[in-house]
Every structure is written in structure tokens, then in C-alpha cells.
Short mmCIF file of C-alpha atoms in Angstrom, two decimals:
data_model
loop_
_atom_site.label_atom_id
_atom_site.label_comp_id
_atom_site.label_asym_id
_atom_site.label_seq_id
_atom_site.Cartn_x
_atom_site.Cartn_y
_atom_site.Cartn_z
CA MET A 1 -6.64 4.03 5.88
CA ASP A 2 -7.93 6.97 3.82
CA TRP A 3 -6.30 9.89 1.48
CA GLY A 4 -4.81 11.44 4.48
CA ALA A 5 -2.55 8.15 4.73
CA LEU A 6 -2.07 8.29 1.27
CA HIS A 7 -0.96 11.54 1.29
CA THR A 8 1.83 11.05 4.11
CA ILE A 9 3.08 7.86 2.42
CA LEU A 10 3.55 9.86 -0.77
CA GLY A 11 4.96 13.03 1.08
CA GLY A 12 8.18 11.07 1.65
CA VAL A 13 8.63 10.44 -2.05
CA ASN A 14 8.27 14.23 -2.85
CA LYS A 15 11.84 14.72 -1.54
CA HIS A 16 13.34 12.82 -4.25
CA SER A 17 11.00 13.79 -7.19
CA THR A 18 12.22 16.42 -9.75
CA SER A 19 10.07 20.17 -9.60
CA ILE A 20 7.70 18.84 -12.31
CA GLY A 21 7.17 15.59 -10.13
CA LYS A 22 6.28 18.28 -6.99
CA ILE A 23 4.26 19.99 -8.98
CA TRP A 24 2.34 17.06 -10.36
CA LEU A 25 2.14 15.71 -6.76
CA THR A 26 0.43 19.03 -5.46
CA VAL A 27 -2.09 19.02 -8.43
CA LEU A 28 -3.09 15.56 -7.75
CA PHE A 29 -3.79 16.13 -3.96
CA ILE A 30 -5.15 19.52 -4.29
CA PHE A 31 -7.39 19.59 -7.66
CA ARG A 32 -8.45 15.89 -7.68
CA ILE A 33 -8.16 14.08 -4.44
CA MET A 34 -9.55 17.07 -2.44
CA ILE A 35 -12.00 17.92 -4.94
CA LEU A 36 -13.20 14.50 -4.83
CA VAL A 37 -13.60 14.51 -1.04
CA VAL A 38 -14.84 17.59 -0.53
CA ALA A 39 -17.19 18.11 -3.34
CA ALA A 40 -17.91 15.47 -5.86
CA GLU A 41 -18.63 12.59 -3.40
CA ARG A 42 -21.67 15.23 -2.32
CA VAL A 43 -22.80 15.58 -5.99
CA TRP A 44 -23.05 11.96 -6.51
CA GLY A 45 -24.21 11.05 -2.80
CA ASP A 46 -27.86 10.53 -3.93
CA GLU A 47 -27.04 8.89 -7.35
CA GLN A 48 -29.39 5.76 -6.78
CA ASP A 49 -31.85 7.45 -4.18
CA ASP A 50 -32.58 10.03 -6.73
CA PHE A 51 -32.56 8.12 -10.00
CA ILE A 52 -36.21 7.94 -10.72
CA CYS A 53 -38.16 6.21 -13.50
CA ASN A 54 -41.47 6.81 -14.87
CA THR A 55 -42.93 3.42 -13.56
CA LEU A 56 -44.29 1.47 -10.56
CA GLN A 57 -42.63 -1.98 -11.36
CA PRO A 58 -40.62 -2.94 -8.84
CA GLY A 59 -37.01 -3.63 -9.75
CA CYS A 60 -37.08 -1.62 -13.04
CA LYS A 61 -35.55 1.54 -11.20
CA ASN A 62 -32.55 -0.85 -9.84
CA VAL A 63 -31.96 -2.74 -13.27
CA CYS A 64 -31.96 0.84 -15.35
CA TYR A 65 -29.80 2.20 -12.92
CA ASP A 66 -27.29 -0.68 -13.19
CA HIS A 67 -27.48 -0.78 -17.12
CA PHE A 68 -26.65 2.87 -17.68
CA PHE A 69 -23.98 3.18 -14.60
CA PRO A 70 -22.01 0.07 -14.18
CA ILE A 71 -19.78 1.81 -12.54
CA SER A 72 -20.17 4.94 -10.50
CA HIS A 73 -18.02 7.85 -11.78
CA ILE A 74 -16.72 8.67 -8.03
CA ARG A 75 -15.61 4.84 -7.79
CA LEU A 76 -13.96 5.12 -11.08
CA TRP A 77 -11.81 8.24 -9.90
CA ALA A 78 -11.08 6.78 -6.56
CA LEU A 79 -9.63 3.66 -8.28
CA GLN A 80 -7.63 5.97 -10.87
CA LEU A 81 -6.22 7.98 -8.34
CA ILE A 82 -5.09 5.06 -6.14
CA PHE A 83 -3.55 3.44 -9.11
CA VAL A 84 -1.90 6.77 -10.49
CA SER A 85 -0.21 7.50 -7.23
CA THR A 86 0.97 3.87 -6.34
CA PRO A 87 4.09 4.05 -8.76
CA ALA A 88 5.57 6.52 -6.78
CA LEU A 89 6.02 3.96 -4.24
CA LEU A 90 8.41 2.17 -6.70
CA VAL A 91 10.62 4.98 -6.18
CA ALA A 92 10.24 5.16 -2.23
CA MET A 93 11.16 1.44 -1.94
CA HIS A 94 14.48 1.87 -4.32
CA VAL A 95 15.53 5.06 -2.26
CA ALA A 96 14.70 2.88 0.70
CA TYR A 97 16.94 -0.02 -0.42
CA ARG A 98 19.60 2.48 -1.61
CA ARG A 99 19.59 3.99 2.15
CA HIS A 100 19.87 0.61 3.87
CA GLU A 101 22.67 -0.23 1.57
CA LYS A 102 24.45 3.06 2.76
CA LYS A 103 23.72 2.23 6.24
CA ARG A 104 25.48 -1.30 5.59
CA GLN A 105 28.43 0.42 4.23
CA PHE A 106 28.85 2.61 6.91
CA ARG A 107 28.06 0.17 9.80
CA LYS A 108 30.87 -2.15 8.01
CA GLY A 109 33.32 0.85 8.63
CA ASP A 110 33.81 1.11 4.80
CA GLN A 111 36.72 4.05 4.15
CA LYS A 112 34.85 4.93 0.85
CA CYS A 113 32.00 6.08 2.65
CA GLU A 114 31.85 9.74 3.20
CA TYR A 115 28.81 10.04 5.75
CA LYS A 116 29.62 11.36 9.32
CA ASP A 117 26.71 9.34 10.75
CA ILE A 118 23.44 7.41 10.40
CA GLU A 119 21.26 10.38 10.44
CA GLU A 120 23.11 12.10 7.70
CA ILE A 121 22.36 8.96 5.56
CA ARG A 122 18.74 9.04 6.63
CA LYS A 123 18.28 12.81 5.65
CA GLN A 124 20.16 12.64 2.50
CA ARG A 125 18.48 13.58 -0.90
CA PHE A 126 19.81 10.88 -3.61
CA ARG A 127 20.41 12.29 -7.38
CA ILE A 128 18.06 10.72 -9.82
CA GLU A 129 20.81 8.84 -11.72
CA GLY A 130 21.75 5.08 -12.43
CA SER A 131 19.41 2.70 -11.38
CA LEU A 132 17.33 5.17 -9.55
CA TRP A 133 16.87 7.04 -12.96
CA TRP A 134 15.42 3.78 -14.85
CA THR A 135 12.97 3.33 -11.58
CA TYR A 136 11.83 6.68 -11.80
CA THR A 137 11.32 6.59 -15.53
CA SER A 138 9.68 3.45 -15.17
CA SER A 139 7.33 4.75 -12.55
CA ILE A 140 6.32 8.02 -14.70
CA PHE A 141 5.63 5.65 -17.54
CA PHE A 142 3.18 3.69 -15.45
CA ARG A 143 1.46 6.55 -14.10
CA LEU A 144 0.91 7.65 -17.85
CA VAL A 145 -0.23 4.47 -18.70
CA PHE A 146 -2.77 4.33 -16.01
CA GLU A 147 -4.20 7.90 -16.45
CA ALA A 148 -4.59 7.05 -19.98
CA VAL A 149 -6.43 3.58 -19.60
CA PHE A 150 -8.74 5.10 -17.22
CA MET A 151 -9.58 8.07 -19.66
CA TYR A 152 -10.23 5.50 -22.21
CA ALA A 153 -12.67 3.44 -19.59
CA PHE A 154 -14.52 6.65 -18.89
CA TYR A 155 -14.66 7.27 -22.28
CA PHE A 156 -15.98 4.07 -23.20
CA MET A 157 -18.49 3.75 -20.38
CA TYR A 158 -19.95 6.80 -20.71
CA ASP A 159 -19.96 8.06 -24.22
CA GLY A 160 -18.31 11.55 -24.38
CA PHE A 161 -18.33 12.60 -20.75
CA ARG A 162 -21.59 14.72 -20.83
CA MET A 163 -24.32 13.32 -18.23
CA PRO A 164 -27.56 13.54 -19.69
CA ARG A 165 -31.00 14.75 -17.99
CA LEU A 166 -33.36 11.70 -19.48
CA MET A 167 -32.64 8.09 -20.38
CA LYS A 168 -34.67 5.71 -22.07
CA CYS A 169 -34.39 2.17 -20.60
CA ASN A 170 -36.13 -1.28 -21.53
CA ALA A 171 -34.71 -3.78 -19.84
CA TRP A 172 -36.63 -6.65 -17.90
CA PRO A 173 -38.70 -6.47 -15.64
CA CYS A 174 -39.48 -2.59 -17.12
CA PRO A 175 -42.63 -3.34 -19.04
CA ASN A 176 -41.95 -0.94 -21.73
CA THR A 177 -39.57 1.91 -22.70
CA VAL A 178 -39.27 3.59 -19.60
CA ASP A 179 -38.34 7.34 -18.74
CA CYS A 180 -35.64 7.85 -16.35
CA PHE A 181 -34.08 10.67 -14.81
CA VAL A 182 -30.42 11.26 -13.54
CA SER A 183 -30.26 13.53 -10.67
CA ARG A 184 -28.10 16.86 -10.69
CA PRO A 185 -26.90 15.96 -14.50
CA THR A 186 -25.34 19.51 -14.92
CA GLU A 187 -23.47 19.68 -11.82
CA LYS A 188 -22.15 16.19 -12.85
CA THR A 189 -21.22 17.16 -16.17
CA VAL A 190 -19.60 20.22 -14.62
CA PHE A 191 -17.61 18.19 -11.96
CA THR A 192 -16.77 15.48 -14.95
CA ILE A 193 -15.33 17.89 -17.09
CA PHE A 194 -13.10 19.57 -14.35
CA MET A 195 -11.55 16.16 -13.60
CA ILE A 196 -11.10 15.30 -17.02
CA ALA A 197 -9.07 18.77 -17.54
CA VAL A 198 -7.05 18.25 -14.57
CA SER A 199 -6.45 14.65 -15.65
CA SER A 200 -4.83 15.90 -18.84
CA ILE A 201 -2.80 18.57 -17.16
CA CYS A 202 -1.35 15.56 -15.11
CA ILE A 203 -0.74 13.75 -18.43
CA LEU A 204 1.09 16.80 -19.71
CA LEU A 205 3.06 17.04 -16.28
CA ASN A 206 4.25 13.64 -16.58
CA VAL A 207 4.90 14.08 -20.30
CA ALA A 208 7.17 16.99 -19.44
CA GLU A 209 8.72 15.30 -16.66
CA LEU A 210 9.74 12.16 -18.98
CA CYS A 211 11.20 14.41 -21.69
CA TYR A 212 12.97 16.47 -18.87
CA LEU A 213 14.87 13.31 -17.73
CA LEU A 214 15.39 12.20 -20.85
CA THR A 215 17.38 15.23 -21.83
CA LYS A 216 19.10 15.20 -18.81
CA PHE A 217 20.42 11.90 -19.24
CA PHE A 218 21.51 12.58 -22.55
CA LEU A 219 23.31 15.91 -21.80
CA ARG A 220 25.03 13.94 -18.54
CA ARG A 221 25.73 11.22 -21.16
CA SER A 222 27.14 13.60 -23.68
CA LYS A 223 29.24 15.69 -20.65
CA LYS A 224 30.89 12.30 -19.57
CA ALA A 225 31.76 11.51 -23.34
CA GLY A 226 33.35 14.86 -23.64
CA ASN A 227 35.42 14.87 -20.55
CA GLN A 228 36.84 11.40 -21.23
CA LYS A 229 37.89 12.96 -24.58
CA HIS A 230 40.25 15.45 -23.23
CA HIS A 231 42.47 15.07 -20.24
CA PRO A 232 40.97 15.82 -16.77
CA ASN A 233 42.59 19.24 -15.93
CA HIS A 234 42.21 21.42 -12.99
CA GLU A 235 40.00 23.98 -14.99
CA ASN A 236 37.65 21.19 -16.23
CA LYS A 237 37.34 19.83 -12.83
CA GLU A 238 35.98 23.37 -11.35
CA GLU A 239 33.94 23.64 -14.12
CA THR A 240 32.14 20.55 -13.48
CA LYS A 241 31.79 21.25 -9.97
CA GLN A 242 30.31 24.26 -10.59
CA ASN A 243 27.77 22.57 -13.26
CA GLU A 244 26.74 20.34 -10.67
CA MET A 245 26.00 22.71 -8.27
CA ASN A 246 23.95 24.88 -10.86
CA GLU A 247 22.18 21.57 -11.49
CA LEU A 248 21.30 20.79 -7.66
CA ILE A 249 19.79 24.30 -7.16
CA SER A 250 17.78 24.06 -10.24
CA ASP A 251 16.60 20.60 -9.11
CA SER A 252 15.89 21.48 -5.57
CA CYS A 253 12.91 23.16 -5.01
CA GLN A 254 10.96 23.91 -1.82
CA ASN A 255 8.38 21.43 -0.57
CA THR A 256 5.27 22.58 -2.21
CA VAL A 257 2.53 20.12 -1.05
CA ILE A 258 0.45 21.85 1.28
CA GLY A 259 -1.38 19.65 4.14
CA PHE A 260 -4.79 19.03 4.25
CA SER A 261 -7.07 17.06 6.61
CA SER A 262 -9.63 15.00 5.11
CA MET B 1 -9.59 1.74 17.10
CA ASN B 2 -9.98 2.14 13.05
CA TRP B 3 -8.06 1.07 9.93
CA ALA B 4 -5.86 3.95 10.68
CA GLY B 5 -4.95 2.43 14.42
CA LEU B 6 -4.32 -0.72 12.55
CA TYR B 7 -2.04 0.80 10.10
CA THR B 8 -0.06 2.50 12.99
CA VAL B 9 0.50 -0.92 15.02
CA LEU B 10 1.70 -2.66 11.66
CA SER B 11 3.93 -0.12 10.41
CA GLY B 12 6.15 -0.88 13.58
CA VAL B 13 6.50 -4.84 12.10
CA ASN B 14 7.59 -3.67 8.88
CA ARG B 15 10.84 -2.81 10.19
CA HIS B 16 11.69 -6.33 10.91
CA SER B 17 10.09 -7.72 7.93
CA THR B 18 11.77 -8.90 4.86
CA ALA B 19 11.42 -7.04 1.54
CA ILE B 20 8.39 -9.13 0.30
CA GLY B 21 6.85 -8.75 3.58
CA ARG B 22 6.81 -4.61 3.17
CA ILE B 23 5.70 -4.90 -0.40
CA TRP B 24 3.10 -7.52 0.96
CA LEU B 25 1.57 -4.82 3.70
CA SER B 26 1.73 -2.19 1.02
CA VAL B 27 -0.76 -4.41 -0.98
CA ILE B 28 -2.50 -4.88 1.36
CA PHE B 29 -2.98 -1.16 2.57
CA ILE B 30 -3.14 0.61 -0.31
CA PHE B 31 -5.08 -1.90 -2.72
CA ARG B 32 -7.01 -3.65 -0.48
CA ILE B 33 -8.15 -1.59 2.96
CA MET B 34 -7.81 1.75 1.13
CA VAL B 35 -10.26 0.52 -1.78
CA LEU B 36 -12.49 -0.75 0.59
CA VAL B 37 -12.64 2.13 2.94
CA VAL B 38 -12.80 4.88 0.11
CA ALA B 39 -14.74 3.03 -2.64
CA ALA B 40 -16.50 -0.25 -1.86
CA GLU B 41 -18.10 0.80 1.43
CA SER B 42 -19.94 3.27 -0.79
CA VAL B 43 -21.13 0.57 -3.38
CA TRP B 44 -22.28 -1.69 -0.50
CA GLY B 45 -23.79 1.43 1.60
CA ASP B 46 -27.34 1.15 0.15
CA GLU B 47 -27.29 -2.71 -0.26
CA LYS B 48 -30.40 -3.57 2.10
CA SER B 49 -32.27 -0.03 1.55
CA ALA B 50 -32.14 -0.54 -2.49
CA PHE B 51 -32.69 -4.10 -2.50
CA THR B 52 -36.25 -4.31 -3.95
CA CYS B 53 -38.46 -7.15 -4.12
CA ASN B 54 -41.71 -7.33 -6.52
CA THR B 55 -44.16 -7.48 -3.69
CA GLN B 56 -46.26 -5.52 -0.93
CA GLN B 57 -46.05 -8.41 1.43
CA PRO B 58 -44.60 -6.58 4.83
CA GLY B 59 -41.32 -8.67 5.88
CA CYS B 60 -40.65 -10.67 2.69
CA ASN B 61 -38.01 -7.81 1.71
CA SER B 62 -36.20 -8.25 4.87
CA VAL B 63 -36.38 -12.09 4.82
CA CYS B 64 -35.35 -12.45 1.23
CA TYR B 65 -32.36 -10.17 1.58
CA ASP B 66 -30.89 -12.11 4.71
CA HIS B 67 -31.73 -15.21 3.03
CA PHE B 68 -29.43 -14.38 0.13
CA PHE B 69 -26.95 -12.09 1.87
CA PRO B 70 -26.10 -13.88 5.20
CA ILE B 71 -23.14 -11.88 5.79
CA SER B 72 -22.32 -9.09 3.69
CA HIS B 73 -19.20 -8.91 1.36
CA ILE B 74 -18.21 -5.79 3.07
CA ARG B 75 -18.22 -7.29 6.47
CA LEU B 76 -16.57 -10.33 5.25
CA TRP B 77 -13.69 -8.42 3.59
CA ALA B 78 -13.09 -6.26 7.00
CA LEU B 79 -12.93 -9.74 9.02
CA GLN B 80 -10.45 -11.08 6.20
CA LEU B 81 -8.18 -8.31 6.47
CA ILE B 82 -8.00 -8.16 10.23
CA LEU B 83 -7.47 -11.62 10.55
CA VAL B 84 -4.89 -11.57 7.50
CA THR B 85 -3.05 -8.53 9.17
CA THR B 86 -2.59 -9.74 12.68
CA PRO B 87 -0.20 -13.04 12.91
CA ALA B 88 2.08 -9.81 12.07
CA LEU B 89 1.65 -9.18 15.52
CA LEU B 90 3.32 -12.31 16.60
CA VAL B 91 6.41 -11.16 15.01
CA ALA B 92 6.04 -8.18 16.96
CA MET B 93 5.36 -9.35 20.26
CA HIS B 94 8.77 -11.80 19.66
CA VAL B 95 10.72 -8.78 18.87
CA ALA B 96 9.69 -6.78 21.85
CA TYR B 97 10.56 -9.85 23.90
CA GLN B 98 14.10 -10.18 22.40
CA GLN B 99 14.52 -6.19 22.78
CA HIS B 100 13.56 -6.83 26.47
CA GLN B 101 16.13 -9.37 27.01
CA GLU B 102 18.95 -7.36 25.36
CA LYS B 103 18.05 -4.49 27.52
CA LYS B 104 17.94 -6.86 30.59
CA LEU B 105 21.72 -7.99 29.61
CA LEU B 106 22.65 -4.49 29.00
CA VAL B 107 21.71 -3.44 32.68
CA LEU B 108 23.65 -6.82 33.76
CA THR B 109 26.44 -5.99 31.98
CA GLY B 110 26.74 -2.11 33.10
CA HIS B 111 26.05 -0.87 29.89
CA ALA B 112 22.36 0.82 30.78
CA ASP B 113 23.10 4.31 29.40
CA PRO B 114 20.49 5.81 27.30
CA LYS B 115 22.45 5.77 24.25
CA HIS B 116 22.70 1.95 24.14
CA MET B 117 19.06 1.42 25.50
CA GLU B 118 17.97 3.27 22.05
CA GLU B 119 20.20 1.57 19.90
CA VAL B 120 18.59 -1.54 21.03
CA LYS B 121 15.09 -0.11 20.46
CA LYS B 122 16.44 1.03 17.15
CA HIS B 123 18.27 -2.05 15.83
CA LYS B 124 16.77 -4.38 12.87
CA MET B 125 16.62 -7.62 14.50
CA ARG B 126 17.93 -10.47 12.02
CA ILE B 127 15.17 -13.31 11.23
CA SER B 128 17.12 -16.17 12.48
CA GLY B 129 16.58 -18.51 15.37
CA SER B 130 13.58 -18.78 17.16
CA LEU B 131 12.60 -15.47 15.32
CA TRP B 132 12.68 -17.26 12.11
CA TRP B 133 10.28 -19.97 13.56
CA THR B 134 7.91 -17.03 14.55
CA TYR B 135 8.05 -15.13 11.47
CA VAL B 136 7.28 -18.53 9.19
CA CYS B 137 4.55 -19.49 11.47
CA SER B 138 2.95 -16.06 10.95
CA VAL B 139 3.27 -16.11 6.88
CA VAL B 140 1.57 -19.89 7.33
CA PHE B 141 -1.09 -18.27 9.53
CA ARG B 142 -1.89 -15.31 6.90
CA LEU B 143 -1.84 -17.80 4.07
CA LEU B 144 -4.30 -20.14 5.77
CA PHE B 145 -6.60 -17.22 6.84
CA GLU B 146 -6.48 -15.91 3.00
CA ALA B 147 -7.12 -19.42 1.75
CA VAL B 148 -10.27 -20.03 4.19
CA PHE B 149 -11.79 -16.64 3.42
CA MET B 150 -11.64 -16.95 -0.09
CA TYR B 151 -13.21 -20.75 0.28
CA ILE B 152 -15.90 -19.20 2.59
CA PHE B 153 -16.66 -16.19 -0.11
CA TYR B 154 -16.66 -18.99 -3.23
CA MET B 155 -19.43 -21.14 -0.80
CA LEU B 156 -21.54 -18.01 0.00
CA TYR B 157 -21.46 -16.52 -3.01
CA PRO B 158 -20.66 -19.05 -6.05
CA GLY B 159 -19.16 -17.63 -9.05
CA TYR B 160 -18.45 -14.38 -7.32
CA GLN B 161 -20.66 -12.71 -9.66
CA MET B 162 -23.63 -10.55 -8.41
CA VAL B 163 -26.85 -11.25 -10.36
CA ARG B 164 -29.34 -8.59 -10.64
CA LEU B 165 -32.19 -10.56 -10.20
CA VAL B 166 -32.85 -13.43 -7.34
CA LYS B 167 -35.90 -15.22 -7.08
CA CYS B 168 -37.17 -15.57 -3.64
CA GLU B 169 -39.72 -18.05 -1.54
CA ALA B 170 -38.98 -17.71 1.76
CA TYR B 171 -41.59 -17.30 4.12
CA PRO B 172 -43.99 -14.60 4.33
CA CYS B 173 -43.58 -14.11 0.74
CA PRO B 174 -46.77 -15.36 -0.94
CA ASN B 175 -45.39 -17.13 -3.75
CA THR B 176 -41.63 -16.97 -5.53
CA VAL B 177 -40.93 -13.19 -5.86
CA ASP B 178 -38.42 -11.48 -7.79
CA CYS B 179 -36.07 -9.37 -6.01
CA PHE B 180 -33.62 -7.07 -7.62
CA ILE B 181 -30.16 -6.20 -6.21
CA SER B 182 -28.98 -2.62 -6.36
CA ARG B 183 -25.87 -2.11 -8.42
CA PRO B 184 -24.89 -5.50 -9.19
CA THR B 185 -22.53 -4.74 -12.04
CA GLU B 186 -20.55 -2.43 -9.90
CA LYS B 187 -20.13 -4.89 -6.91
CA THR B 188 -19.15 -7.63 -9.36
CA VAL B 189 -16.12 -5.47 -10.56
CA PHE B 190 -15.22 -4.60 -6.93
CA THR B 191 -15.43 -8.10 -5.91
CA VAL B 192 -13.49 -9.31 -8.85
CA PHE B 193 -10.84 -6.61 -8.08
CA MET B 194 -10.31 -7.93 -4.35
CA LEU B 195 -10.33 -11.27 -5.41
CA VAL B 196 -7.26 -10.45 -7.68
CA THR B 197 -5.72 -8.67 -4.79
CA SER B 198 -6.39 -11.50 -2.58
CA SER B 199 -4.66 -13.69 -4.87
CA ILE B 200 -1.61 -11.46 -5.14
CA CYS B 201 -1.49 -11.59 -1.62
CA ILE B 202 -1.29 -15.53 -1.45
CA VAL B 203 1.32 -15.38 -3.98
CA LEU B 204 3.88 -12.96 -2.56
CA ASN B 205 3.24 -15.13 1.10
CA MET B 206 4.36 -17.88 -0.81
CA ALA B 207 7.13 -16.25 -2.10
CA GLU B 208 8.13 -15.28 1.00
CA LEU B 209 8.12 -18.65 2.62
CA VAL B 210 9.94 -20.17 -0.26
CA TYR B 211 12.59 -17.02 0.43
CA LEU B 212 12.98 -17.54 3.71
CA VAL B 213 13.50 -21.47 3.62
CA VAL B 214 15.76 -20.91 1.03
CA ARG B 215 17.86 -18.40 3.16
CA ALA B 216 17.88 -20.69 6.28
CA CYS B 217 19.04 -23.49 4.37
CA ALA B 218 21.80 -21.79 2.64
CA ARG B 219 22.88 -19.99 6.07
CA ARG B 220 23.11 -23.67 7.09
CA GLY B 221 25.00 -24.70 4.29
CA GLN B 222 27.63 -21.76 5.24
CA HIS B 223 27.47 -22.57 8.76
CA ASN B 224 28.43 -25.99 8.17
CA SER B 225 31.57 -25.52 5.91
CA ASN B 226 32.40 -22.26 7.78
CA PRO B 227 32.67 -22.80 11.11
CA PRO B 228 32.12 -19.46 13.20
CA SER B 229 35.60 -17.93 14.18
CA GLY B 230 34.10 -16.51 17.34
CA LYS B 231 35.08 -13.00 17.05
CA GLY B 232 32.76 -12.55 13.62
CA SER B 233 35.85 -11.05 12.10
CA PHE B 234 33.57 -10.42 8.90
CA TYR B 235 31.92 -7.48 10.58
CA GLY B 236 32.73 -4.31 11.62
CA HIS B 237 33.15 -3.41 14.97
CA LYS B 238 29.73 -2.38 16.24
CA LEU B 239 27.85 -5.47 14.49
CA SER B 240 30.55 -8.06 16.10
CA SER B 241 29.42 -6.53 19.48
CA GLU B 242 25.55 -6.65 18.16
CA TYR B 243 26.30 -10.16 17.14
CA LYS B 244 27.89 -11.23 20.23
CA GLN B 245 24.77 -9.55 22.16
CA ASN B 246 22.49 -11.94 19.71
CA GLU B 247 24.28 -14.84 20.70
CA ILE B 248 24.15 -14.47 24.31
CA ASN B 249 20.56 -13.53 23.94
CA GLN B 250 20.13 -16.75 22.10
CA LEU B 251 21.77 -18.55 24.94
CA LEU B 252 19.86 -17.06 27.38
CA THR B 253 16.26 -17.71 25.44
CA ASP B 254 17.53 -21.27 24.72
CA GLN B 255 18.02 -21.96 28.05
CA ASP B 256 16.13 -21.30 31.34
CA GLY B 257 15.94 -17.70 30.87
CA SER B 258 15.67 -16.44 34.38
CA LEU B 259 18.19 -13.98 35.72
CA LYS B 260 18.84 -15.72 38.76
CA ASP B 261 19.96 -19.23 36.80
CA MET B 262 22.23 -16.59 34.92
CA LEU B 263 23.90 -15.28 38.01
CA ARG B 264 24.18 -18.70 39.74
CA ARG B 265 25.91 -20.12 36.40
CA ASN B 266 28.07 -16.70 36.33
CA PRO B 267 29.38 -15.85 39.84
CA GLY B 268 31.58 -13.15 38.29
CA LEU B 269 28.22 -11.00 37.41
CA GLN B 270 26.96 -11.39 41.03
CA GLU B 271 28.58 -7.67 41.94
CA LYS B 272 26.40 -5.75 38.88
CA GLY B 273 23.65 -8.39 39.59
CA ASP B 274 23.41 -6.93 42.84
CA ARG B 275 22.21 -3.82 40.97
CA CYS B 276 19.54 -5.27 38.81
CA SER B 277 15.96 -4.56 40.34
CA ALA B 278 14.52 -7.46 38.56
CA CYS B 279 16.30 -10.03 40.87
#
């Protein structure tokens, strides 16, 4: 079970996302997970081995490393990415539940059911409205919360995202204040800033998606209220149908998540 | 065979689980196995090489490490996850057995065309009858394994916290020697995280158990107040034939189960039975 498996699981959710959601997923997998696996893990690979303190006192290095790096950046990013991508599973579960209900209806031989066979139900893309809208919006909200929490945790632990070259340590058993040198500080700073920047872009995309969903919701509501005021005549029905088609065309988007191997 | 292989095996079981069972499976794979593989293994990767004792005495380092870490956290978690996920295979085996029985029946009744065979493979089994008991046993075993491992963890590593310093006086260490553990804070964080997810999984399993018991009691109550009308008129055309099949299957599995006995009891099937290669 690794990033590739997570990609497979979330790829399925992609079909029921908005266009912004699909862009967000692509950014997540290519600019964050892939960078983490392919580059960042190598940079942090020797973080403890090459953390050198100017002392021969056994244990001083271990203690100083633990003092300055309570949780490594790599692990924090891995946890952040796992937490940020899992709210999408709420949407996947809701869609699976709806499909299950439609299949049950179909099997009962319900006259209202407009599907020709089970395969059509399986392949159908559900519109984001009703209870699915609420699930989708909650998932975006949770994503935002997790991103913000981890950004704060980073800032709190590492005081400003910059990796210094030298740290002064006087935790026991270090005999005095001891100079400790971090391995690859500049490269680590570069990657930290990169990951923070992409995280901010993802936050912006999530906020944009939330605004888009709210706007769509209010527009739909006002349209419904407007239609209820006037008697539905033939021309209005055609207009409504055309509008719906236009919406569907603008909503749908080619699947842009490019597969990658871990 | 690795975690991905286990995922493939268990995804099949997913189809016949309850909703809570599916949530439980997702939590296991994403918040426990994935975190273990992607993060925790690298935290514990250098646990022995970076375990430093304040002594030059050869062998003291190894002996002290072995004394304080009889089994590494990582290995304990791997064992826990394997043992906790495998009771689901009982359900998979039972479902496979029931499907096999249904296929045999189809062959006997002359409906052995590919379409019906595919449907047997694809349709979701209802968790009732003997499958209910198997499912409940698997959930009970899961709970048991989780509890046992939580207890073992507590016994081996009291308090779940990883300390920075341990004092060791095992032979050949000359005196009481200070030994320093690598990344204790990070290890504590991950230990607590895995503990929390383990507790969440225990809660989900208990909820699933309660749900299954309540459903069984409700079904029993319904059965007592509404005796079955035989044709299953509540369901649509396809389901009533499935319902009949499930009932016949239950009869088959409840009784002897051997085909010859069935043929003896139903001489009308003898002709079709001659075509059966299993007889």
C-alpha cells in the first residue's frame, strides 16, 4: 500500500469532481506526492547520519537531533498528504451509496428508473447536487482545515520554514553548548519553500472550488424560485434544458490526472 | 506477497461487507498500513545503527538494544495488521463456498449458461444464515487480535512513550551505561498515532457487531410477525428467483450437502443429474 495505491483509489473520485477539483488532484499528485517520492526523500535521506555535532560525547548527537527535529519534514508532509487526500473518500462513499440505491431500484423493476441496464448505472456520473453537494462541500472544507493545520504545525515547529546551517545545543548529555551542523540546509530550504508554495496553491484551489460550488448552489436556487413564479411554458422548458446542457458541458472536463509509477 | 497483495485479496471481501466493514477496511489501509509503509518504516529504519551507548565495550550496544527492544514496534505493527485483516478471509472462503454451491445447483437445474454463471459470481451475498455467523466470528476475532496486540504493546513498552535515555547494565556492559535512542519524539508521535487509529478500528468493529446483532434480531422479529409468503412477492422478478436460490442453497448447506443425496431425494432431477460430472 503506497502512493500508487492511493492514486488508484482517488482516481475513481476524479470522475465526480468539478473541473477545479480535477486540477487540484493533478497538482496534488504531480507537484506534491511525486516531488516528495522522487526528490525530497533523497534530500532528507541522510538527515540523521549526517547531522554532526562538535563533540565526542556519546548520545549528544542523538539528543540534539531529537531536540531540533521532533518530527522530520518528510514525515509531516507524508501525513499532510494522506490527511488532505482522504476527505475525497467521503465523496466516493456517497457516490457508491447512491449507485447501490439506483441498482436496487433497477432490480425492483421500478418504472421511474430510466436506466437500461446495470452497466449504465455503474458508468453514470452524478451531478453535484442535493446531499452529494453537502458531502462534497464538507470534504473541501476538511481539506482546507487539514492543510491549514499542517501549515501551522510546520511554522510552529520550524520557526519560519528556513533550515539553518548551524544549531547550538546544550541538552544533556552534551557537556557544554555544542555546535551541530545540519546536512544539506540550502537544498532543504529550497524544497521546504517549494512544498509550502504548492500547499498554498492547493489552498487557493480549494477556496476557489468552495466559492464556485456556493455560487452554483445560489444560482440554481434563484433559477428554481424564478421558474416557480412563472407558469412553466414550452419555451421555458427548452431554455432550461439548453441551460442544463451548457452547464454539463462546462462542468465536464477531460480526465487530466496523468498516471505515474511510484 | 506484500501489502499491495494483501490489499488485492481483501478488496474482494469488501463487496460482501457491511458499510461499517468497508469504512473499517479503508481506515486500516489508508491510516494504518499506508502510514506504516510510507512514514513509520523510515522513522524506525536506523533504530539499531543510531542506538548509541556511552561505552567502548564491544557487545554492550547490541545487548542493550536487544534488552530494551525485544520486538521492534514496526514488526509488531506489521504482525498486528496481518492478523487483524485475515479473519476477513473466513468470510471470503464462505462466500466462495456458497457461490460454488449455487453454480452446482445451476448446472443441475440446467441453467449452466455463461450469463447465469457470471451473475452468481457478481451478485452480492446477503449476510444471513450461516454467513452471518461466519461474519460475526470474523469481527470477534478482529476485536480479539486488536486487544491482544494493544496489551502486548503496553506490556513491552509501558506508557507508549519512547524515552530519550535508557540505563543499561546487562553483561558485558561494565557498569550502568547510558544508552541514547534515535528520534524518540518522532517515534512517540507515531506510536500515539497508531494507537489512536487502532482504537478507532476497535470502535468500528464493536459498532459493526452491534449493527449485525440488531439487524438479525429485527429480521427475526419481522419473520415472526410476517410469515413468508413463499413467492417473495415483495421483491421484483430477478430477486425472487435469487431468493429462491438462496433458500435452496440454505437447504443444501443445512442438510447433508452431497449431490447424490439430493438426487435420491429428488428423482425428478435424475435426468439432468446424469449430465453432472461431479456425481
